[in-house]
PDB file of C-alpha atoms in Angstrom:
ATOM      1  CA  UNK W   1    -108.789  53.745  56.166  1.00 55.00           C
ATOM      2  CA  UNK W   2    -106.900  51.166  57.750  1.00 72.00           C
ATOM      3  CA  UNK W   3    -102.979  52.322  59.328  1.00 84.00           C
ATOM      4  CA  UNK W   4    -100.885  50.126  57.489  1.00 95.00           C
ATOM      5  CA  UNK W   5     -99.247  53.080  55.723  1.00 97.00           C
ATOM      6  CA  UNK W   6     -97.286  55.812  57.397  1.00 97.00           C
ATOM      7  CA  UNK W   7     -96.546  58.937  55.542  1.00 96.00           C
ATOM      8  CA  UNK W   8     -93.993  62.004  56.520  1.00 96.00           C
ATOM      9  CA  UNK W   9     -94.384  64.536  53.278  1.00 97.00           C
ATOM     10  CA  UNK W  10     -92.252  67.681  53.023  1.00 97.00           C
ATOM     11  CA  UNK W  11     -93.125  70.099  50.197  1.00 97.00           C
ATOM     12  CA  UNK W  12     -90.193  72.639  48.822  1.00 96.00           C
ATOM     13  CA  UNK W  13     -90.290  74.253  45.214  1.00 95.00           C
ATOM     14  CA  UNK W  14     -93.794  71.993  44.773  1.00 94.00           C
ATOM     15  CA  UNK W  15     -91.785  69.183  44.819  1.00 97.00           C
ATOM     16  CA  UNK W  16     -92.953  66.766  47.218  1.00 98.00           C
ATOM     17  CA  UNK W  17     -90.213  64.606  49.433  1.00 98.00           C
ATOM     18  CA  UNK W  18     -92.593  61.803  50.266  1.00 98.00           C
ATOM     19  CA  UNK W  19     -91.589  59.243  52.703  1.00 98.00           C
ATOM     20  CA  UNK W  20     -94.004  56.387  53.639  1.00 98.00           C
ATOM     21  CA  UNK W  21     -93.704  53.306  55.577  1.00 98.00           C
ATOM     22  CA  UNK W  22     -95.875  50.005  54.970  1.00 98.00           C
ATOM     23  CA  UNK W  23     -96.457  48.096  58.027  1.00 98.00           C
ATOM     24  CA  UNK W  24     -95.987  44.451  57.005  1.00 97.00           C
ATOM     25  CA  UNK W  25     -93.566  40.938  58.344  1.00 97.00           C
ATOM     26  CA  UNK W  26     -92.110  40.802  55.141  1.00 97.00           C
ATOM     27  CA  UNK W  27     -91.274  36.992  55.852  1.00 97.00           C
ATOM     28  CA  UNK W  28     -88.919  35.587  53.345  1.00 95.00           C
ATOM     29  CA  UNK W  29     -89.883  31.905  53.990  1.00 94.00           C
ATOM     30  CA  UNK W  30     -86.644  30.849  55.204  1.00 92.00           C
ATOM     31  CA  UNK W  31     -86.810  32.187  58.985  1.00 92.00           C
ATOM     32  CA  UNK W  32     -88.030  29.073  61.496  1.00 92.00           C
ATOM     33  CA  UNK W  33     -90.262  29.740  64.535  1.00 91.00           C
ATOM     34  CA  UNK W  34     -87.988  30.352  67.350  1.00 90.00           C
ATOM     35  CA  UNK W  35     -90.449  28.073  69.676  1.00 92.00           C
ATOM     36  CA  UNK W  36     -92.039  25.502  67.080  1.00 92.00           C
ATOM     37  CA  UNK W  37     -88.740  25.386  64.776  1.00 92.00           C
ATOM     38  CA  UNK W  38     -91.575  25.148  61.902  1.00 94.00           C
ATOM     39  CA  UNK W  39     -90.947  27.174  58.762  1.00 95.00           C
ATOM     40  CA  UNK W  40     -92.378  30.518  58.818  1.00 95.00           C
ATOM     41  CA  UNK W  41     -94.427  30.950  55.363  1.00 96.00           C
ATOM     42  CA  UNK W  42     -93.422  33.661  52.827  1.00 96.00           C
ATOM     43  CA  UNK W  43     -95.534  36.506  53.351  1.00 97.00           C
ATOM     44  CA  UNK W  44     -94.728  39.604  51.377  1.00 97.00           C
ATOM     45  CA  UNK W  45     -95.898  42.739  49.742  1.00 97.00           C
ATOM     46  CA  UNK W  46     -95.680  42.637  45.966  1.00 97.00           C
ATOM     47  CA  UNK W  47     -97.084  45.547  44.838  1.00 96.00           C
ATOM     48  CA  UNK W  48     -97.654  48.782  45.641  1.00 96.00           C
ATOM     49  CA  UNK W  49     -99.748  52.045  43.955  1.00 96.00           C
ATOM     50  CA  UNK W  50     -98.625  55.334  44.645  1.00 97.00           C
ATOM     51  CA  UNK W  51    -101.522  57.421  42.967  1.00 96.00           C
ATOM     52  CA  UNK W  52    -101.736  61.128  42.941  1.00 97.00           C
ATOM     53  CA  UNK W  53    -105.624  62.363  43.085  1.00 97.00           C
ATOM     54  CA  UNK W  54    -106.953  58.751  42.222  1.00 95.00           C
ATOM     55  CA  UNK W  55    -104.332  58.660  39.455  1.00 95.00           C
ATOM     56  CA  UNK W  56    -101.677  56.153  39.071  1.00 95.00           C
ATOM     57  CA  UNK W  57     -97.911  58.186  39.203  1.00 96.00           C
ATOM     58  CA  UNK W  58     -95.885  55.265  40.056  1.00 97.00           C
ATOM     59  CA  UNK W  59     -96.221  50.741  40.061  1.00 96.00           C
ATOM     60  CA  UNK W  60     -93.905  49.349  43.028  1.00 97.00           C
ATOM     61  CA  UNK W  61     -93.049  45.552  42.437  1.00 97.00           C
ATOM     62  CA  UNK W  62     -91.534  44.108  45.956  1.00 98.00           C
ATOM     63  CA  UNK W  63     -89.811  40.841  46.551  1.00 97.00           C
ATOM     64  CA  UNK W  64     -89.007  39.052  50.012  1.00 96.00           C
ATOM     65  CA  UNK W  65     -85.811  40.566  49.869  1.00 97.00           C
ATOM     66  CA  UNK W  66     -87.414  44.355  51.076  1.00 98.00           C
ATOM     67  CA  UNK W  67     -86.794  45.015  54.601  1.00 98.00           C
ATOM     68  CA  UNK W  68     -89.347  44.386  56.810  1.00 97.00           C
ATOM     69  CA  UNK W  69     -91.838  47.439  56.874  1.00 98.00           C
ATOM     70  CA  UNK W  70     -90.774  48.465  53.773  1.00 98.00           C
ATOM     71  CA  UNK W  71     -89.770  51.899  53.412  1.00 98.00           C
ATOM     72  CA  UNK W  72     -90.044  53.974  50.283  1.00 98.00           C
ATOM     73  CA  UNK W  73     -88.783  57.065  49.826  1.00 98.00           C
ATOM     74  CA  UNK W  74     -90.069  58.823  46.335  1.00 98.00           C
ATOM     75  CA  UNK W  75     -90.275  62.543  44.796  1.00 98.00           C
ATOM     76  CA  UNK W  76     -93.022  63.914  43.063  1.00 98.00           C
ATOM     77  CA  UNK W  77     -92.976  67.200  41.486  1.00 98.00           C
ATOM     78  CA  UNK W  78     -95.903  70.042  40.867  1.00 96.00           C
ATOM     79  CA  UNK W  79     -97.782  69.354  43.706  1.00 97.00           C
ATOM     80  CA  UNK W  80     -99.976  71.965  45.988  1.00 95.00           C
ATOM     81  CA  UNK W  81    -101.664  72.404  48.799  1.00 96.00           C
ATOM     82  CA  UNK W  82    -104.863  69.654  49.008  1.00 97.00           C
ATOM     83  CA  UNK W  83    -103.525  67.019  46.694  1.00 98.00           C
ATOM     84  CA  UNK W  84    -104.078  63.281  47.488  1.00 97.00           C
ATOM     85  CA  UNK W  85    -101.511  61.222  47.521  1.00 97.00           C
ATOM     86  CA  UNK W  86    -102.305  57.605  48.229  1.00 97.00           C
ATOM     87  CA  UNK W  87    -100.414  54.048  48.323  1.00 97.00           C
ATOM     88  CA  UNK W  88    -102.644  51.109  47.891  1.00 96.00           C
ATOM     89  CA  UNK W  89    -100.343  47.354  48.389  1.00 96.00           C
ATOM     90  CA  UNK W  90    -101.145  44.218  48.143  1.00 96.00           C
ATOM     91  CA  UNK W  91     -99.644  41.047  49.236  1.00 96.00           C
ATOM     92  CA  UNK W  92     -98.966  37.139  48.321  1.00 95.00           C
ATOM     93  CA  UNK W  93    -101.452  36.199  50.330  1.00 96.00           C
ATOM     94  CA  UNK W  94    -104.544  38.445  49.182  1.00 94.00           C
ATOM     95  CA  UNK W  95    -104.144  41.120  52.278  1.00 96.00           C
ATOM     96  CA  UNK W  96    -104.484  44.809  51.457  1.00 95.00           C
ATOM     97  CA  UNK W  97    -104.378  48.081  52.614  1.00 96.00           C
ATOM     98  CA  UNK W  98    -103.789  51.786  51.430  1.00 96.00           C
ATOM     99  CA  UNK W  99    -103.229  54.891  53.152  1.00 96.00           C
ATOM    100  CA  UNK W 100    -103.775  58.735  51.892  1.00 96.00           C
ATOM    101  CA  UNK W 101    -101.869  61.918  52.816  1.00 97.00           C
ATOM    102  CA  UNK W 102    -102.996  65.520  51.878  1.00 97.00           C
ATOM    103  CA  UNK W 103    -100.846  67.611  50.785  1.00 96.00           C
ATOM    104  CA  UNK W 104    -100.512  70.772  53.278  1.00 90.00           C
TER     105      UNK W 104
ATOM    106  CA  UNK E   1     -92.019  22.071  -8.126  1.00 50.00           C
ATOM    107  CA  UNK E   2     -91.578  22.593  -4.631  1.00 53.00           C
ATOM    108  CA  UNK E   3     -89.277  20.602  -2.768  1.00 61.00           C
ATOM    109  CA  UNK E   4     -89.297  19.215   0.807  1.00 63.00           C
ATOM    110  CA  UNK E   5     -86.756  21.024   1.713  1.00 63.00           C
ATOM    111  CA  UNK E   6     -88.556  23.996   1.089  1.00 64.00           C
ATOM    112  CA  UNK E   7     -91.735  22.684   2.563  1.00 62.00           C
ATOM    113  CA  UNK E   8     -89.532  22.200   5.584  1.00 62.00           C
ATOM    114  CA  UNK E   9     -88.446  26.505   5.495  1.00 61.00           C
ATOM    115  CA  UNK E  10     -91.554  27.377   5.630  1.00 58.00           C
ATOM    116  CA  UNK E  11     -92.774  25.252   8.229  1.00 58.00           C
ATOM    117  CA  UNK E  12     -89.822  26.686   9.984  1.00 57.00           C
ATOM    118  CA  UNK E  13     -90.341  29.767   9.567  1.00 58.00           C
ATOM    119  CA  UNK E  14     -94.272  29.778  10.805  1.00 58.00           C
ATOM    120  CA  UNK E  15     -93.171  27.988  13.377  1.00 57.00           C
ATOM    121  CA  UNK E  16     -90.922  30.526  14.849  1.00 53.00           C
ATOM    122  CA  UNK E  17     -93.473  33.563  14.226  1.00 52.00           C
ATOM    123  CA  UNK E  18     -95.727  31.516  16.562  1.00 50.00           C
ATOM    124  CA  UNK E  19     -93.553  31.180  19.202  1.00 50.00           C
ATOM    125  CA  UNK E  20     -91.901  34.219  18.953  1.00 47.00           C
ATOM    126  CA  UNK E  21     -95.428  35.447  18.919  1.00 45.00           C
ATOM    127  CA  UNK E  22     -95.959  33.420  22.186  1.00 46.00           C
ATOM    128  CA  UNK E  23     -93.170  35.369  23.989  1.00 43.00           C
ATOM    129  CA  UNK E  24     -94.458  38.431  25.843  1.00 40.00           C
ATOM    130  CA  UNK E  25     -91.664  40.933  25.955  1.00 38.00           C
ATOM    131  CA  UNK E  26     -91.210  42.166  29.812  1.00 37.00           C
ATOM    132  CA  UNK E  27     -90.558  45.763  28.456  1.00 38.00           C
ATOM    133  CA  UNK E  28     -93.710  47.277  29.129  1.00 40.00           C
ATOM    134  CA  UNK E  29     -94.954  44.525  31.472  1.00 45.00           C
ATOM    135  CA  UNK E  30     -95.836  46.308  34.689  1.00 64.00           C
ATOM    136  CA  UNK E  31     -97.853  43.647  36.608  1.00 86.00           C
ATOM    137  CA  UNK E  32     -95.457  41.996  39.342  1.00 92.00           C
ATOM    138  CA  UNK E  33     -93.776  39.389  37.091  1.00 93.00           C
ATOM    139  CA  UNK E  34     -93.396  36.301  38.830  1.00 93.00           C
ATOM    140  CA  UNK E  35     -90.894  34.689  36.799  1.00 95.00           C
ATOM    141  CA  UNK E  36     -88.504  37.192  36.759  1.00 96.00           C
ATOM    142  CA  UNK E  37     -88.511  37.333  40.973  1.00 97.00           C
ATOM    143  CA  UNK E  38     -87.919  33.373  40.996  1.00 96.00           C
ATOM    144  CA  UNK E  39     -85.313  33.144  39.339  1.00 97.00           C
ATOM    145  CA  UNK E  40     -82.455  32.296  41.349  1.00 97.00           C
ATOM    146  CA  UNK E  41     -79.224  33.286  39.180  1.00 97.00           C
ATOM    147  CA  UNK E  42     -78.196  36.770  38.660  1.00 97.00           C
ATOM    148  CA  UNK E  43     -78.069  35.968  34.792  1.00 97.00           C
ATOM    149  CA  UNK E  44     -80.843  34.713  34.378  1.00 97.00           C
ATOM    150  CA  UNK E  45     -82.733  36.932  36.527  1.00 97.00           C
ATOM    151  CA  UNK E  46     -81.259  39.934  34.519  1.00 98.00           C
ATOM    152  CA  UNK E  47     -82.037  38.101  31.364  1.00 97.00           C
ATOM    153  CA  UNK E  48     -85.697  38.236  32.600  1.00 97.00           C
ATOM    154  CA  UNK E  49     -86.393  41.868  32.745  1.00 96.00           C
ATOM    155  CA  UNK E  50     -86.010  42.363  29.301  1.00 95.00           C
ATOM    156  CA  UNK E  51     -81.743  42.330  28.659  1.00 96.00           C
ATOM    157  CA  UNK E  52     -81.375  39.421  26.425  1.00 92.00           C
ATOM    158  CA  UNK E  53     -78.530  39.873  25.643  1.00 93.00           C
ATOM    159  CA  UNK E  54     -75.987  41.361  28.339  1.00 94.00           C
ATOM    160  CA  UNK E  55     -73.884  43.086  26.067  1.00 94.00           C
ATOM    161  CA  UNK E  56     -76.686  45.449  25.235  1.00 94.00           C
ATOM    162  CA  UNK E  57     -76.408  46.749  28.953  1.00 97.00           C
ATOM    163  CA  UNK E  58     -74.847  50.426  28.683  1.00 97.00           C
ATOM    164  CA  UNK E  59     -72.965  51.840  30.906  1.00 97.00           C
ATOM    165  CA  UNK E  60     -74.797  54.020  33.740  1.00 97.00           C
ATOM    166  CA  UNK E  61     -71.728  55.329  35.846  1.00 96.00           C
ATOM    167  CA  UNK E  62     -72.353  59.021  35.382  1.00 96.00           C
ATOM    168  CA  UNK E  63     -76.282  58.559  34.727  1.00 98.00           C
ATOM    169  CA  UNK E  64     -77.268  56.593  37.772  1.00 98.00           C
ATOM    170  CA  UNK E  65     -76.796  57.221  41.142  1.00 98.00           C
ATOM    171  CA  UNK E  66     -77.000  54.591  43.237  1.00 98.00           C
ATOM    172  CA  UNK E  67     -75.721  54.766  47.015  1.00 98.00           C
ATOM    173  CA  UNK E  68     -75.165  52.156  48.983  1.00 98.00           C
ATOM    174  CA  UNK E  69     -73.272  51.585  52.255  1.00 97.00           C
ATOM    175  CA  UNK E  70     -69.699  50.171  51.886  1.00 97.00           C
ATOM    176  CA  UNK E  71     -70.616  47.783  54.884  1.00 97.00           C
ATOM    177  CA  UNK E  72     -73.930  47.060  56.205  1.00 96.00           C
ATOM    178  CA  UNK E  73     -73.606  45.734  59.696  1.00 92.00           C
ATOM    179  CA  UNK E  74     -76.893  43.764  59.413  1.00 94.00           C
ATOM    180  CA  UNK E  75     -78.190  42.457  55.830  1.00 95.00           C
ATOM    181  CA  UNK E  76     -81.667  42.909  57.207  1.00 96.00           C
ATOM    182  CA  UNK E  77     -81.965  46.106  56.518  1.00 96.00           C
ATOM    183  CA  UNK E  78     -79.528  47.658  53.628  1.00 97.00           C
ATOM    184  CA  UNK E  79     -80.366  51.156  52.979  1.00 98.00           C
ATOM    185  CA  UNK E  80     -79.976  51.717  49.103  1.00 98.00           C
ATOM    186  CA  UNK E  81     -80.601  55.181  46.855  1.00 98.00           C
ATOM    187  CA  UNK E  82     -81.115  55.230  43.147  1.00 98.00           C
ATOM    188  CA  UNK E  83     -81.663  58.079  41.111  1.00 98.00           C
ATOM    189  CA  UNK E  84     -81.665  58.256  37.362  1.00 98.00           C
ATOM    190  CA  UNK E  85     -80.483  61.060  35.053  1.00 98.00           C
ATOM    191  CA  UNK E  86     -81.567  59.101  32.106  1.00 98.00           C
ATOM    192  CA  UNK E  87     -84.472  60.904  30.111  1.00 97.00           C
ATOM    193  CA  UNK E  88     -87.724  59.416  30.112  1.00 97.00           C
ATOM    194  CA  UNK E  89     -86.599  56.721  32.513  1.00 98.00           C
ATOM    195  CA  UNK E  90     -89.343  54.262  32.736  1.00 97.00           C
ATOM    196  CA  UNK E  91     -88.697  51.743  35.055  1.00 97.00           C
ATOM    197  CA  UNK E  92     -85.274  50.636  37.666  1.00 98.00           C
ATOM    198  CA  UNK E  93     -84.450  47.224  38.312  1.00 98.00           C
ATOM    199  CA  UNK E  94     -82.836  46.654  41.907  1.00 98.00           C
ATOM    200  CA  UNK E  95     -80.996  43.152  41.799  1.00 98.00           C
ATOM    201  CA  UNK E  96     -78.648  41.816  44.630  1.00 98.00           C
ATOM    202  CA  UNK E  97     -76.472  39.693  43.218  1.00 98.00           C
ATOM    203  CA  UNK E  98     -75.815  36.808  45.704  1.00 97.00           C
ATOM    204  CA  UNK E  99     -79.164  36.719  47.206  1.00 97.00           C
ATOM    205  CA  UNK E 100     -81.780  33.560  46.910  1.00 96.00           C
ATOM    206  CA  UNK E 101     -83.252  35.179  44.182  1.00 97.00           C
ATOM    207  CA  UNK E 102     -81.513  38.665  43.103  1.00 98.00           C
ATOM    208  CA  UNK E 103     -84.238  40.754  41.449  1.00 98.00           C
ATOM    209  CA  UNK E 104     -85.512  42.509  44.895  1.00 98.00           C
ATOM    210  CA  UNK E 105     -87.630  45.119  43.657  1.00 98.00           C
ATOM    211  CA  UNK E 106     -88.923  47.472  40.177  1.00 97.00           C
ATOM    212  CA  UNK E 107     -90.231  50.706  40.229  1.00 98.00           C
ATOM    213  CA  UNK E 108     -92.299  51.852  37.149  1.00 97.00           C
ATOM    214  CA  UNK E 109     -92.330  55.405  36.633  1.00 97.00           C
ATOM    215  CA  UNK E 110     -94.480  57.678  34.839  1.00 96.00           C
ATOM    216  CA  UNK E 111     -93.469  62.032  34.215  1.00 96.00           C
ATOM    217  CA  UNK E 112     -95.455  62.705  37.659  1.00 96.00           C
ATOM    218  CA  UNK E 113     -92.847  61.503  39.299  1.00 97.00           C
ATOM    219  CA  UNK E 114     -89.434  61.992  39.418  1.00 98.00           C
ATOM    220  CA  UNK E 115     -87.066  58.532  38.365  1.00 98.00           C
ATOM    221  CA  UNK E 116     -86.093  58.764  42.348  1.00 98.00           C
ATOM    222  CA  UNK E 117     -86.458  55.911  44.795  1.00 98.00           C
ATOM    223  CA  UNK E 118     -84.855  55.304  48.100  1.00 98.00           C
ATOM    224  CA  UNK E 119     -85.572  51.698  49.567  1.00 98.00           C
ATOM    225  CA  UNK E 120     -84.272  49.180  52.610  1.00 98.00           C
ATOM    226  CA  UNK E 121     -83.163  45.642  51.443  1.00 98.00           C
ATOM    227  CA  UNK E 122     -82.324  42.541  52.796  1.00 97.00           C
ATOM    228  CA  UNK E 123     -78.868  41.240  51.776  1.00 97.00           C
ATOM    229  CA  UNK E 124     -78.118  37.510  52.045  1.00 94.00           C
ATOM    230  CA  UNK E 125     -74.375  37.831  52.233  1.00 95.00           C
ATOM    231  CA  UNK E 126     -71.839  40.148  50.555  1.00 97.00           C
ATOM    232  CA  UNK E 127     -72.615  40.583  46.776  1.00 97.00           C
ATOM    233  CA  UNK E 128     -72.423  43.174  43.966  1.00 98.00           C
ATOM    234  CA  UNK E 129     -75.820  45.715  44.155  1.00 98.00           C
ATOM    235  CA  UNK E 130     -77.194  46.336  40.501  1.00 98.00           C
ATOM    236  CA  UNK E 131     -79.434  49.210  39.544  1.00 98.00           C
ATOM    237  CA  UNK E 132     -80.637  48.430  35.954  1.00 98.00           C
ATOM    238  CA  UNK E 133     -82.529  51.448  34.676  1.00 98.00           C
ATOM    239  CA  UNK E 134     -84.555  51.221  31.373  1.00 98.00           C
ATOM    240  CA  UNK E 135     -85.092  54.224  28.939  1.00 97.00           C
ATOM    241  CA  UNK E 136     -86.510  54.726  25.675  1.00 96.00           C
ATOM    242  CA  UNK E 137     -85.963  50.769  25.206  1.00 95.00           C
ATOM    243  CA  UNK E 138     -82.292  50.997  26.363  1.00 97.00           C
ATOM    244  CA  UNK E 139     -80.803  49.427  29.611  1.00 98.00           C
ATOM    245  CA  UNK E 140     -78.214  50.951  31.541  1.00 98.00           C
ATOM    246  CA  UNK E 141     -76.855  49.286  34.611  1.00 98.00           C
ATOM    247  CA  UNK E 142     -74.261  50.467  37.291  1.00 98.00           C
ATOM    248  CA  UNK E 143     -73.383  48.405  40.462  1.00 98.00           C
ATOM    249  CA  UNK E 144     -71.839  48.949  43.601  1.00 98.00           C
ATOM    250  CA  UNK E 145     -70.591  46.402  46.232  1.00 98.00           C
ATOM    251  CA  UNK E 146     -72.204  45.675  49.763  1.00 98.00           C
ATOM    252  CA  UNK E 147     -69.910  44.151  52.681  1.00 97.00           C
ATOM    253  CA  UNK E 148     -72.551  42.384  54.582  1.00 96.00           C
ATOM    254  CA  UNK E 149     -71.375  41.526  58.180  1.00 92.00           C
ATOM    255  CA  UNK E 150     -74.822  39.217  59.290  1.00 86.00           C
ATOM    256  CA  UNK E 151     -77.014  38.172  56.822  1.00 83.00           C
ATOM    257  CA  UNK E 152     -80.309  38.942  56.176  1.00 79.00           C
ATOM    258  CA  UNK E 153     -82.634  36.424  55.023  1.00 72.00           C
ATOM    259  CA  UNK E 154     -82.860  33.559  57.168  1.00 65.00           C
ATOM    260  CA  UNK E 155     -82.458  33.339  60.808  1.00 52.00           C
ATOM    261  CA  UNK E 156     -80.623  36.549  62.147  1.00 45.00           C
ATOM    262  CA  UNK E 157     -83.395  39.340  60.119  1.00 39.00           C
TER     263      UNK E 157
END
């Protein structure tokens, strides 16, 4: 499993208050290279899987206009204690990576 | 005896059922749509998720939160909260109005989770925040506006 994906998950009334942070540039194609003055190529996530035990609860689409690292804050009910909760994203340019949390 | 100009209604008419046919509605359209996120007009780009027409657009004050900062000191990073009190909500739309290309993100939802979703943006200049949230076939949009001090897409983020 690859640490792309950070995850802080508090559980109250088995509702889970997930918090997760992608680790990505997020480059919008318009910055420049502060040395080379080149243009810096778009290079974004555009979708993201949040599955619960292998199964798909929620489809994130992303532009270039999320914040770099993207943050996304979600809440999903009638969980307990071993669940899996995994985010799988995927980029413009064919990069990947996921990231699980178990539910305490 | 059938006239050409009746020849001409019916050719008409098929006509239209195949490209009408051709049209893929976006309601229900979950991969990342890549016409809808290049569009570069807030019209148009609303048009693309699925409101035609803009006058079908309900009113959501009351049935979506969204919170947003009055100012936001650095459009890099624009902290923004939606949550939807519509039943059934399926999917919300997050467009900012003024930037390059205003749809910035959708969330599609499913009854595992709850229609919740807290986000960071980037913010080209000061502009008008949508949240359009789609229910049962039925959009509702509310909006909120953004003071954006430095902008967030080129070469300040």
């Amino acid at each position: 499993m690859d640490k792309t994906v950070r995850f802080r998950v508090r559980v109250k009334d088995s509702i889970a208050n997930v918090k997760a942070m992608i680790f990505h540039p997020m480059e919008t194609g318009y910055r420049r290279d502060k040395n080379s003055k080149s243009i810096i190529p778009q290079h974004f996530v555009h979708t993201a899987i949040v599955a619960l035990n292998g199964k798909t609860i929620m489809e994130v689409h992303w532009s270039r206009s999320v914040s770099k690292n993207p943050y996304l804050n979600i809440r999903v009910p009638g969980v307990s204690a071993g669940d899996e909760l995994s985010i799988s994203w995927l980029d413009n340019m064919g990069q990947s990576g996921s990231g699980v949390s178990t539910i305490s | 005896m059938v006239s050409e100009a009746h020849h001409r209604r019916i050719f008409l008419k098929s006509a239209l059922a195949v490209i009408s046919s051709l049209i893929v509605p976006s309601v229900g359209y979950s991969r990342w749509d890549k016409n809808a996120y290049n569009k570069t007009e807030i019209v148009a780009s609303v048009q693309s998720v699925g409101v035609t027409n803009l006058a079908d657009l309900r009113e959501g004050v009351g049935k979506i939160t969204l919170l947003t900062p009055k100012i936001a000191e650095n459009g890099a990073i624009v902290p923004i909260t939606v949550n939807s009190k519509i039943p059934n909500t399926e999917r919300i739309f997050i467009f900012a109005e003024k930037n390059p290309q205003p749809l910035v993100s959708d969330y599609v939802f499913t009854p595992h989770v709850e229609p919740f979703v807290a986000s960071r943006i980037k913010m080209s200049e000061t502009a008008f925040v949508h949240a359009i949230v789609l229910a049962e076939g039925v959009f509702y949009r509310t909006a909120r506006e953004v003071k954006v001090t430095i902008g967030g897409c080129g070469e300040d983020s």
